[in-house]
Coordinates of C-alpha atoms in Angstrom, one line a residue:
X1 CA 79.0 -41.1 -86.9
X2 CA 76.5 -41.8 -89.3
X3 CA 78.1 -41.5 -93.2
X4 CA 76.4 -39.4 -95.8
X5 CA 77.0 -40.2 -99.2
X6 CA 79.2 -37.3 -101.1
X7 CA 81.0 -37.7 -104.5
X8 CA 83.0 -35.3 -106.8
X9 CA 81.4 -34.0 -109.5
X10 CA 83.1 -36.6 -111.4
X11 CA 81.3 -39.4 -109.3
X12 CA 78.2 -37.5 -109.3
X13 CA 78.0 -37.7 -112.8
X14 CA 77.1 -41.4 -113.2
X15 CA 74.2 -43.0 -113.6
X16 CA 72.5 -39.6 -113.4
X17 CA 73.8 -38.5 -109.8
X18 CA 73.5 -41.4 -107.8
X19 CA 76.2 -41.3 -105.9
X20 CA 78.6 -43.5 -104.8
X21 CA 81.5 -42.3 -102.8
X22 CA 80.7 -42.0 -98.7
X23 CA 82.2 -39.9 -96.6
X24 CA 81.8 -38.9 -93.0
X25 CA 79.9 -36.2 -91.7
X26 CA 82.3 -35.9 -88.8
X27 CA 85.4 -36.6 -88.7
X28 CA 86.4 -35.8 -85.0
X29 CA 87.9 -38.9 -83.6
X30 CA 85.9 -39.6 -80.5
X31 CA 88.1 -41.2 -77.2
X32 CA 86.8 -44.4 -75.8
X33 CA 87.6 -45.9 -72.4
X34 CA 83.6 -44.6 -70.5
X35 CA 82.1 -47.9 -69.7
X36 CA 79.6 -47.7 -67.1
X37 CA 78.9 -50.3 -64.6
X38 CA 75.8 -52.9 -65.1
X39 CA 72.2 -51.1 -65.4
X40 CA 71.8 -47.4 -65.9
X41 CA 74.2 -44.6 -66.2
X42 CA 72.4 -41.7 -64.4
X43 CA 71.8 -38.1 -65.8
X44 CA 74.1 -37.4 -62.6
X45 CA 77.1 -39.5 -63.7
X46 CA 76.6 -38.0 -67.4
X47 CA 76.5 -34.4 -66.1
X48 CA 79.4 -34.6 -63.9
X49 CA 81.5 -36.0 -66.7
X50 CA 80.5 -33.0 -68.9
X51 CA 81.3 -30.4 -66.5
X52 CA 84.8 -32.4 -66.5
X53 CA 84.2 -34.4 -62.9
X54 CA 85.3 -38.5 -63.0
X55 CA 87.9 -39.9 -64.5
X56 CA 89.5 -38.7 -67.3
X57 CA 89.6 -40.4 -70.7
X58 CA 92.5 -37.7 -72.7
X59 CA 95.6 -40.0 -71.3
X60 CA 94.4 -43.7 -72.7
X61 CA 92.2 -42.1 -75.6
X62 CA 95.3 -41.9 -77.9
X63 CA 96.1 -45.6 -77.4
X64 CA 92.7 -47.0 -77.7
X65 CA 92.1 -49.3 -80.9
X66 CA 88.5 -48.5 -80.7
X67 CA 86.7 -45.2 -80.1
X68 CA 84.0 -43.7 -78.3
X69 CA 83.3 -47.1 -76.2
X70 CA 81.1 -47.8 -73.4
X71 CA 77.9 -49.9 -72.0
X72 CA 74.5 -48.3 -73.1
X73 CA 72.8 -46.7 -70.6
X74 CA 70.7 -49.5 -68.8
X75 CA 71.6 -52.1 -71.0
X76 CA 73.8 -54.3 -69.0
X77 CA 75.6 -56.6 -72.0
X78 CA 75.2 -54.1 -74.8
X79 CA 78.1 -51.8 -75.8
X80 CA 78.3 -49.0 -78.8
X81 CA 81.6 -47.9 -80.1
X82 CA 83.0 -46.4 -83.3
X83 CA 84.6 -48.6 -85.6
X84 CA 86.1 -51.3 -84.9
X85 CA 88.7 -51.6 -87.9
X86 CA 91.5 -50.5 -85.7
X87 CA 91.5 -53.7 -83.3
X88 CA 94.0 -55.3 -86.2
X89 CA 96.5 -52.8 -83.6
X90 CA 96.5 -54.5 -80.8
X91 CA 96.5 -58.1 -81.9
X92 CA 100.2 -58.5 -81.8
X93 CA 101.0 -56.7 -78.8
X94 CA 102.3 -59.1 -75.8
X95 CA 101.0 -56.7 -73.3
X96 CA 98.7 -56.0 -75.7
X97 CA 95.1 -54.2 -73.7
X98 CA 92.9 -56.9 -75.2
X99 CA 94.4 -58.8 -72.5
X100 CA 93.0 -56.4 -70.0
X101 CA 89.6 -57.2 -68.9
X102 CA 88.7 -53.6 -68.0
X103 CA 89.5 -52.4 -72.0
X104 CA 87.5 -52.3 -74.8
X105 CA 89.5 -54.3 -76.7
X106 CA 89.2 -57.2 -74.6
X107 CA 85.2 -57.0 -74.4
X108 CA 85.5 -57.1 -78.1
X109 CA 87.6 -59.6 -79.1
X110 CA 87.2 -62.2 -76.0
X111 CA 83.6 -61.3 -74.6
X112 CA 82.0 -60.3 -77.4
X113 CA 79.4 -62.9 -80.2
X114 CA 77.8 -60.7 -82.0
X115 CA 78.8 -57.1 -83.6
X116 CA 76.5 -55.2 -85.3
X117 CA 78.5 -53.0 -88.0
X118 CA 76.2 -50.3 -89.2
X119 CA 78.2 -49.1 -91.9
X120 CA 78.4 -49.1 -95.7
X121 CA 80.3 -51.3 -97.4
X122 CA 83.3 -48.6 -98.3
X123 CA 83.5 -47.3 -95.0
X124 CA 85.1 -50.2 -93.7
X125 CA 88.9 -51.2 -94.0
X126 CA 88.1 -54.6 -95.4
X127 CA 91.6 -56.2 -94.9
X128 CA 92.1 -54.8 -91.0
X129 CA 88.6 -55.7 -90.2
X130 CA 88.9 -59.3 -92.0
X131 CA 92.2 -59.9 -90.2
X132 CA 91.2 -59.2 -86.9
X133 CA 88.0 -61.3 -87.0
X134 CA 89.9 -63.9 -88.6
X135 CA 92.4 -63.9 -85.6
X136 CA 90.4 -63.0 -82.5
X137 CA 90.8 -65.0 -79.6
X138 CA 88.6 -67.9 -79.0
X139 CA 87.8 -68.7 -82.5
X140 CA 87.7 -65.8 -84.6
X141 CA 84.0 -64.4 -86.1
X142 CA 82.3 -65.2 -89.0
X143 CA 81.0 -62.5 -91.2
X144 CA 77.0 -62.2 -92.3
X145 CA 76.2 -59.5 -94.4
X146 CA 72.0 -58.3 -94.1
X147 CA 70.1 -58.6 -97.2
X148 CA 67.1 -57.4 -97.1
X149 CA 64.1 -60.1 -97.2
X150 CA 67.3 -62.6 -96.2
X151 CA 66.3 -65.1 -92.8
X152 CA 69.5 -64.2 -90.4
X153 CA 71.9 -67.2 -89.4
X154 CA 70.4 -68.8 -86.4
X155 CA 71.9 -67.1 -82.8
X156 CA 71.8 -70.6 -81.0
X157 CA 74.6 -71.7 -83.2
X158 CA 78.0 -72.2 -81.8
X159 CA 79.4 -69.0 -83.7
X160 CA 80.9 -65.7 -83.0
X161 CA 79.9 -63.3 -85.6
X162 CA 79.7 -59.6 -87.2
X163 CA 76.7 -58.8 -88.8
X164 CA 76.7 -56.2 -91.3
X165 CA 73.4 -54.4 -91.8
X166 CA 73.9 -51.4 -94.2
X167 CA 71.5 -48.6 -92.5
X168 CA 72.5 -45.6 -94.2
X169 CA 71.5 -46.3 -97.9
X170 CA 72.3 -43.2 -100.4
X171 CA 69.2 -44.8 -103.0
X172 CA 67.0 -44.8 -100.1
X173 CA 68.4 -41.3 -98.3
X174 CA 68.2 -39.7 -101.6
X175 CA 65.0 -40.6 -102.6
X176 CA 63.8 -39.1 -99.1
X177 CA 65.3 -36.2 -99.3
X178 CA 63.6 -35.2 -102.9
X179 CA 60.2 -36.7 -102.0
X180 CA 59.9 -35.8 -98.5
X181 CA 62.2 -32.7 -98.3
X182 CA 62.2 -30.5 -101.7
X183 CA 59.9 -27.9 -102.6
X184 CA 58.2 -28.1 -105.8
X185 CA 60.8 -26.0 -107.6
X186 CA 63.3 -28.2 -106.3
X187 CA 61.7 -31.1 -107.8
X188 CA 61.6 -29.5 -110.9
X189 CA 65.2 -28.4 -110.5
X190 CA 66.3 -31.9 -109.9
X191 CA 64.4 -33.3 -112.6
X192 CA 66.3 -31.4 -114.8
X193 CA 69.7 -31.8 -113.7
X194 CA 69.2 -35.8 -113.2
X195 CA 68.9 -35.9 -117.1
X196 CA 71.8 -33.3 -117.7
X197 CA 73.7 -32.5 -114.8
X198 CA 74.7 -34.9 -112.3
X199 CA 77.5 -32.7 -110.4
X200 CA 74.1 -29.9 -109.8
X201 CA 71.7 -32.4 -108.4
X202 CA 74.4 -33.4 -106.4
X203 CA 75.2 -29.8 -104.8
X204 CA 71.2 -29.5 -104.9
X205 CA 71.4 -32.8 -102.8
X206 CA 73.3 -31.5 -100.3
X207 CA 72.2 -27.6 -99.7
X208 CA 68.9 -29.5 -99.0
X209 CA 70.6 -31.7 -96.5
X210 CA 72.7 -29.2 -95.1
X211 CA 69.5 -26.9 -94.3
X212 CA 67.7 -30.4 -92.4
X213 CA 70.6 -30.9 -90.1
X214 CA 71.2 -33.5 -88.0
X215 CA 68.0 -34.4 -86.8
X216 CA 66.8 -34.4 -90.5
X217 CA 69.2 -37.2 -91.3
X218 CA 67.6 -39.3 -88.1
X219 CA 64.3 -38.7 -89.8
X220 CA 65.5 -40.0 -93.1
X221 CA 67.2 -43.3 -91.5
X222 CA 64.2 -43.9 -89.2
X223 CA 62.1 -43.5 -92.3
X224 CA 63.9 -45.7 -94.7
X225 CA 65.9 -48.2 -93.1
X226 CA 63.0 -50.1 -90.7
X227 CA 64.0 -53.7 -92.1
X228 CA 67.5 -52.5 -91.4
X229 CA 66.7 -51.7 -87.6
X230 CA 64.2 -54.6 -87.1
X231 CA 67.3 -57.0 -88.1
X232 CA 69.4 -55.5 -85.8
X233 CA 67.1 -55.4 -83.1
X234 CA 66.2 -59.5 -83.7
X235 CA 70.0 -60.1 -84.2
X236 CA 70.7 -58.7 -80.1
X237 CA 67.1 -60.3 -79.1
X238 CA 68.3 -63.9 -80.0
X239 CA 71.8 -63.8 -79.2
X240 CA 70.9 -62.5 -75.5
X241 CA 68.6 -65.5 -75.3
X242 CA 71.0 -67.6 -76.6
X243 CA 73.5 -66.7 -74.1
X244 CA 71.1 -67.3 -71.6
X245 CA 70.1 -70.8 -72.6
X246 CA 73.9 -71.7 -72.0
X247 CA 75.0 -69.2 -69.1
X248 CA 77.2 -67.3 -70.9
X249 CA 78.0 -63.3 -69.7
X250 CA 78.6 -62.7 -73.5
X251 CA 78.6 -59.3 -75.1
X252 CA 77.3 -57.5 -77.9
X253 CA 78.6 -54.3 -79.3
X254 CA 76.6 -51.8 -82.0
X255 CA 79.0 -49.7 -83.9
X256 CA 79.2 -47.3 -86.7
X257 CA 81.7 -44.7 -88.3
X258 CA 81.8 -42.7 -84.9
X259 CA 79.2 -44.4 -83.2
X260 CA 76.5 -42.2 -82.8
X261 CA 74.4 -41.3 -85.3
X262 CA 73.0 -45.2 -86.6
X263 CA 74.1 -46.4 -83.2
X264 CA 72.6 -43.8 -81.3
X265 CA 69.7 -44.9 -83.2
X266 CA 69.4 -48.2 -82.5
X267 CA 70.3 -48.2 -79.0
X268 CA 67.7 -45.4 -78.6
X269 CA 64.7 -47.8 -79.8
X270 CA 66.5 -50.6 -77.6
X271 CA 66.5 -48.0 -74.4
X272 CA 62.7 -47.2 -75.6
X273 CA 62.0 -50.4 -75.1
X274 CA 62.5 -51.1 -71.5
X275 CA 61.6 -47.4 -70.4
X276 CA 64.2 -45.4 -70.2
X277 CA 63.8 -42.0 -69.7
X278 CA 64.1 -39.6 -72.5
X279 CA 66.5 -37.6 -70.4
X280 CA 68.5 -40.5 -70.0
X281 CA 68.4 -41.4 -73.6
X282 CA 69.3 -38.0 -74.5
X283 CA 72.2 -37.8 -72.5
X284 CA 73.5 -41.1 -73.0
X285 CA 73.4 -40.2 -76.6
X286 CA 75.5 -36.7 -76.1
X287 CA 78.4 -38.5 -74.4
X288 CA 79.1 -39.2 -78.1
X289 CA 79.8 -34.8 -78.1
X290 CA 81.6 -35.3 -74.8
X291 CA 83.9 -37.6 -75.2
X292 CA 85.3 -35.7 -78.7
X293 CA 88.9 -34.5 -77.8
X294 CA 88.2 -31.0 -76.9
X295 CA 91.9 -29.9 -79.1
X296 CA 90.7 -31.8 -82.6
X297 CA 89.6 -29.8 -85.5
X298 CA 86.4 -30.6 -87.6
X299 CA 86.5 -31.9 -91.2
X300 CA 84.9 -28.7 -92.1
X301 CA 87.7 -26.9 -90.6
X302 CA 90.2 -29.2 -92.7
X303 CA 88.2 -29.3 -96.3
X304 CA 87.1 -25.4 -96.0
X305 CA 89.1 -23.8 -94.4
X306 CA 87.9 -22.7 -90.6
X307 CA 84.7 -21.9 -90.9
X308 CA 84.2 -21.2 -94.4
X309 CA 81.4 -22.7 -95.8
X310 CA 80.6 -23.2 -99.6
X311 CA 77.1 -23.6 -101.2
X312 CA 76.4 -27.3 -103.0
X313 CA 78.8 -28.8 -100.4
X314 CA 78.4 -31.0 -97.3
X315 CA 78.8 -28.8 -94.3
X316 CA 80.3 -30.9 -91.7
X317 CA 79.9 -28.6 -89.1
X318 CA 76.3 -29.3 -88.8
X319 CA 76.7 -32.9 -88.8
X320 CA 79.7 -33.3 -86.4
X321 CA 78.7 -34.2 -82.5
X322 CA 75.8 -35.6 -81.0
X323 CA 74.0 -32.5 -79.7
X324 CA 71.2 -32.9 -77.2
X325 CA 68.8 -31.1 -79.2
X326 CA 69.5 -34.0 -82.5
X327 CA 67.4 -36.3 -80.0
X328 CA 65.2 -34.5 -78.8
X329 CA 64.4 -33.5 -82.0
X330 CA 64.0 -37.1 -83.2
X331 CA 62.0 -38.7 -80.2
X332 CA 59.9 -35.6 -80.8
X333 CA 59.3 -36.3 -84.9
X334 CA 59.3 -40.1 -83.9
X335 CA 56.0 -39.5 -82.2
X336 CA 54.2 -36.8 -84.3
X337 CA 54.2 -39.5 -86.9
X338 CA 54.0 -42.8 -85.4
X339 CA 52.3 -41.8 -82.1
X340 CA 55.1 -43.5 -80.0
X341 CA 58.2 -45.1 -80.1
X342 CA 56.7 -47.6 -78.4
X343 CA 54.5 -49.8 -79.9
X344 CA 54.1 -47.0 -82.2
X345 CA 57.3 -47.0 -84.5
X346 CA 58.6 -50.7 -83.4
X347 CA 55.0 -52.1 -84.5
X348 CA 55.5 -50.5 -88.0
X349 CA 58.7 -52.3 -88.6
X350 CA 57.6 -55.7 -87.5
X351 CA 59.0 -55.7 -84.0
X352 CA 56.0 -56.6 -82.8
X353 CA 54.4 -56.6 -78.9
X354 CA 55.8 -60.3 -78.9
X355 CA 59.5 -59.4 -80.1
X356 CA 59.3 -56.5 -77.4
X357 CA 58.4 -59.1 -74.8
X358 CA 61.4 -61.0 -75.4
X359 CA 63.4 -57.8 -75.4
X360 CA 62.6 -56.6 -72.1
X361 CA 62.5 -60.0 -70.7
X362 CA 66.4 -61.2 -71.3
X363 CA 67.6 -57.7 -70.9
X364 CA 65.7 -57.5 -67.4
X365 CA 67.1 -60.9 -66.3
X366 CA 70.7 -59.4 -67.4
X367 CA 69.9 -56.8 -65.1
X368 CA 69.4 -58.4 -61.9
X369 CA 72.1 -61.2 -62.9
X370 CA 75.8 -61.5 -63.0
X371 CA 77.1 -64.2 -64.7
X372 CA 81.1 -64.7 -64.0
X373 CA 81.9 -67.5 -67.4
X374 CA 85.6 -68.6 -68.1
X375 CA 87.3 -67.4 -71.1
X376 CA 87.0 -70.7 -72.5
X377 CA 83.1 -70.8 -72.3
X378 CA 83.0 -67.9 -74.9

């Protein structure tokens, strides 16, 4: 799940309401364990396991260290997941189901050389997440955090690594939502209460927010955060390569809070690329909602009360899930302003016709390859 950024008004009343405390919009825990085979997961496959057909995910779901895992759709090599603070679990286990090849936690900690983390820097458990890089199998990972206007460490090096790219910034989300978002006596409101009342631009912040939804979040990310999603696009481009020039089957994994709202993202311009369908984006982004254990409350429910919702404050509700209608909202806003995903919205971050080709030429060669590499090799 993508974070928003929500503080008390204590919080809020710093440095004129900048906030600084992040919390989830969702906080569903979503089960892992769906990883389709190499190449595309059809609309078929995706509406059988919504009307409750294929194997079923509740029994393992409450063992898994890592949530809401599973291959992109038609991107044989790439896997999105929730966070991954919770593989510091399984690391002591002798049976432990890293040591299963089918699990996640095996593709993460032994297949796996690069991990995109798409969070904020206090999202993250910082000790679990250091000690389970530290101690992974074959070597551990480094850690490289993305600064913007930083060169990113080169993916031919002999390196396992997590890279860090921040996509969900509250300066750059904020600003957004006042410029892009308010009405004229909005602005003026929040004019006033930025001098005088941070804890009422905050509650401003949000109502607005609320009232854009889900997809209005996407807009905001896809609006701010290009140099965020051109990094993480380069960042898989070259370590695919990479792993081609020395025949490795290695594995990158994109990850978030929940993993679906910045992954969904990301994968969703990676899908564009090599031409997916939108139905098939679509759905592959509402397994997210499927995969939700069907018996867990919302964080509205817990902070409100049922379904009791207060004025000034984040209403989870709207943001929890990965509703169809989110992306198809999106892909729809994506093109009214940039005329296409693509070239349209990739050319205006700088993932240019030639980055593209690259793309769609290692991803293509995963497709009709299987590479079986020892352990060792990785």
């Amino acid at each position: 799940v993508c974070s928003c950024w929500e503080g008390s008004s204590e919080s809020a009343k710093t440095k004129g309401g900048m906030l600084r405390l992040p919390v989830l919009l969702c906080a569903a825990l979503l089960p892992s364990v769906l990883a389709f085979p190499s190449g595309r997961a059809s609309i078929l496959q995706m509406t059988q396991l919504r009307a409750g057909a294929g194997p079923s995910t509740d029994d393992r779901s409450s063992n898994s260290a890592v949530q809401n895992f599973r291959q992109a759709a038609s991107l044989p090599g790439i896997y999105r997941c929730a966070s991954t603070d919770g593989l510091v679990k399984v690391l002591d286990a002798v049976d432990g189901p890293f040591r299963c090849s089918a699990n996640p936690e095996h593709i993460l900690l032994n297949r796996a050389g690069l991990i995109l983390d798409l969070r904020s820097q206090s999202e993250r458990d910082e000790a679990s997440a250091r000690c389970w890089m530290e101690r992974a199998p074959n070597g551990g990972f480094i850690v490289e955090d993305f600064e913007r206007g930083s060169a990113l460490i080169d993916a031919s090096q002999e390196m396992r690594r997590v890279l860090r790219i921040d996509v969900l910034s509250p300066s750059r989300l904020f600003n957004h939502l006042t410029t892009q978002w308010m009405s004229p006596s909005q602005k003026a409101l929040a004019a006033m209460y930025y001098a005088i009342d941070g804890g009422k631009l905050h509650e401003l912040r949000m109502d607005v927010l609320n009232e854009k939804g889900l997809a209005g979040l996407y807009e905001a990310i896809i609006s701010t955060s290009g140099e965020e999603l051109q990094a993480g696009l380069i960042a898989i481009t070259e370590y695919l390569e990479a792993c081609e020039a020395k025949g490795v089957d290695g594995a990158c994994a994109v990850h978030c809070v929940q993993g679906k709202d910045r992954t969904g993202l990301l994968i969703m311009l990676c899908q564009s690329m090599i031409g997916v369908s939108d139905d098939d984006i679509i759905a592959d982004y509402h397994l997210s909602d499927t995969l939700r254990k069907r018996d867990e409350g919302s964080a509205a429910a817990d902070q409100f009360g049922g379904k009791v919702k207060r004025k000034g404050k984040l209403d989870r509700s709207v943001f929890s899930g990965a509703p169809m209608e989110a992306m198809i909202e999106t892909l729809a806003w994506i093109r009214d302003q940039y005329g296409s995903i693509n070239p349209g919205y990739l050319d205006s971050i700088g993932f240019d016709q030639s980055w593209r080709d690259r793309f769609v030429d290692v991803v293509s060669k995963r497709s009709s390859a299987s590479v079986d590499v020892p352990l060792s090799k990785l």
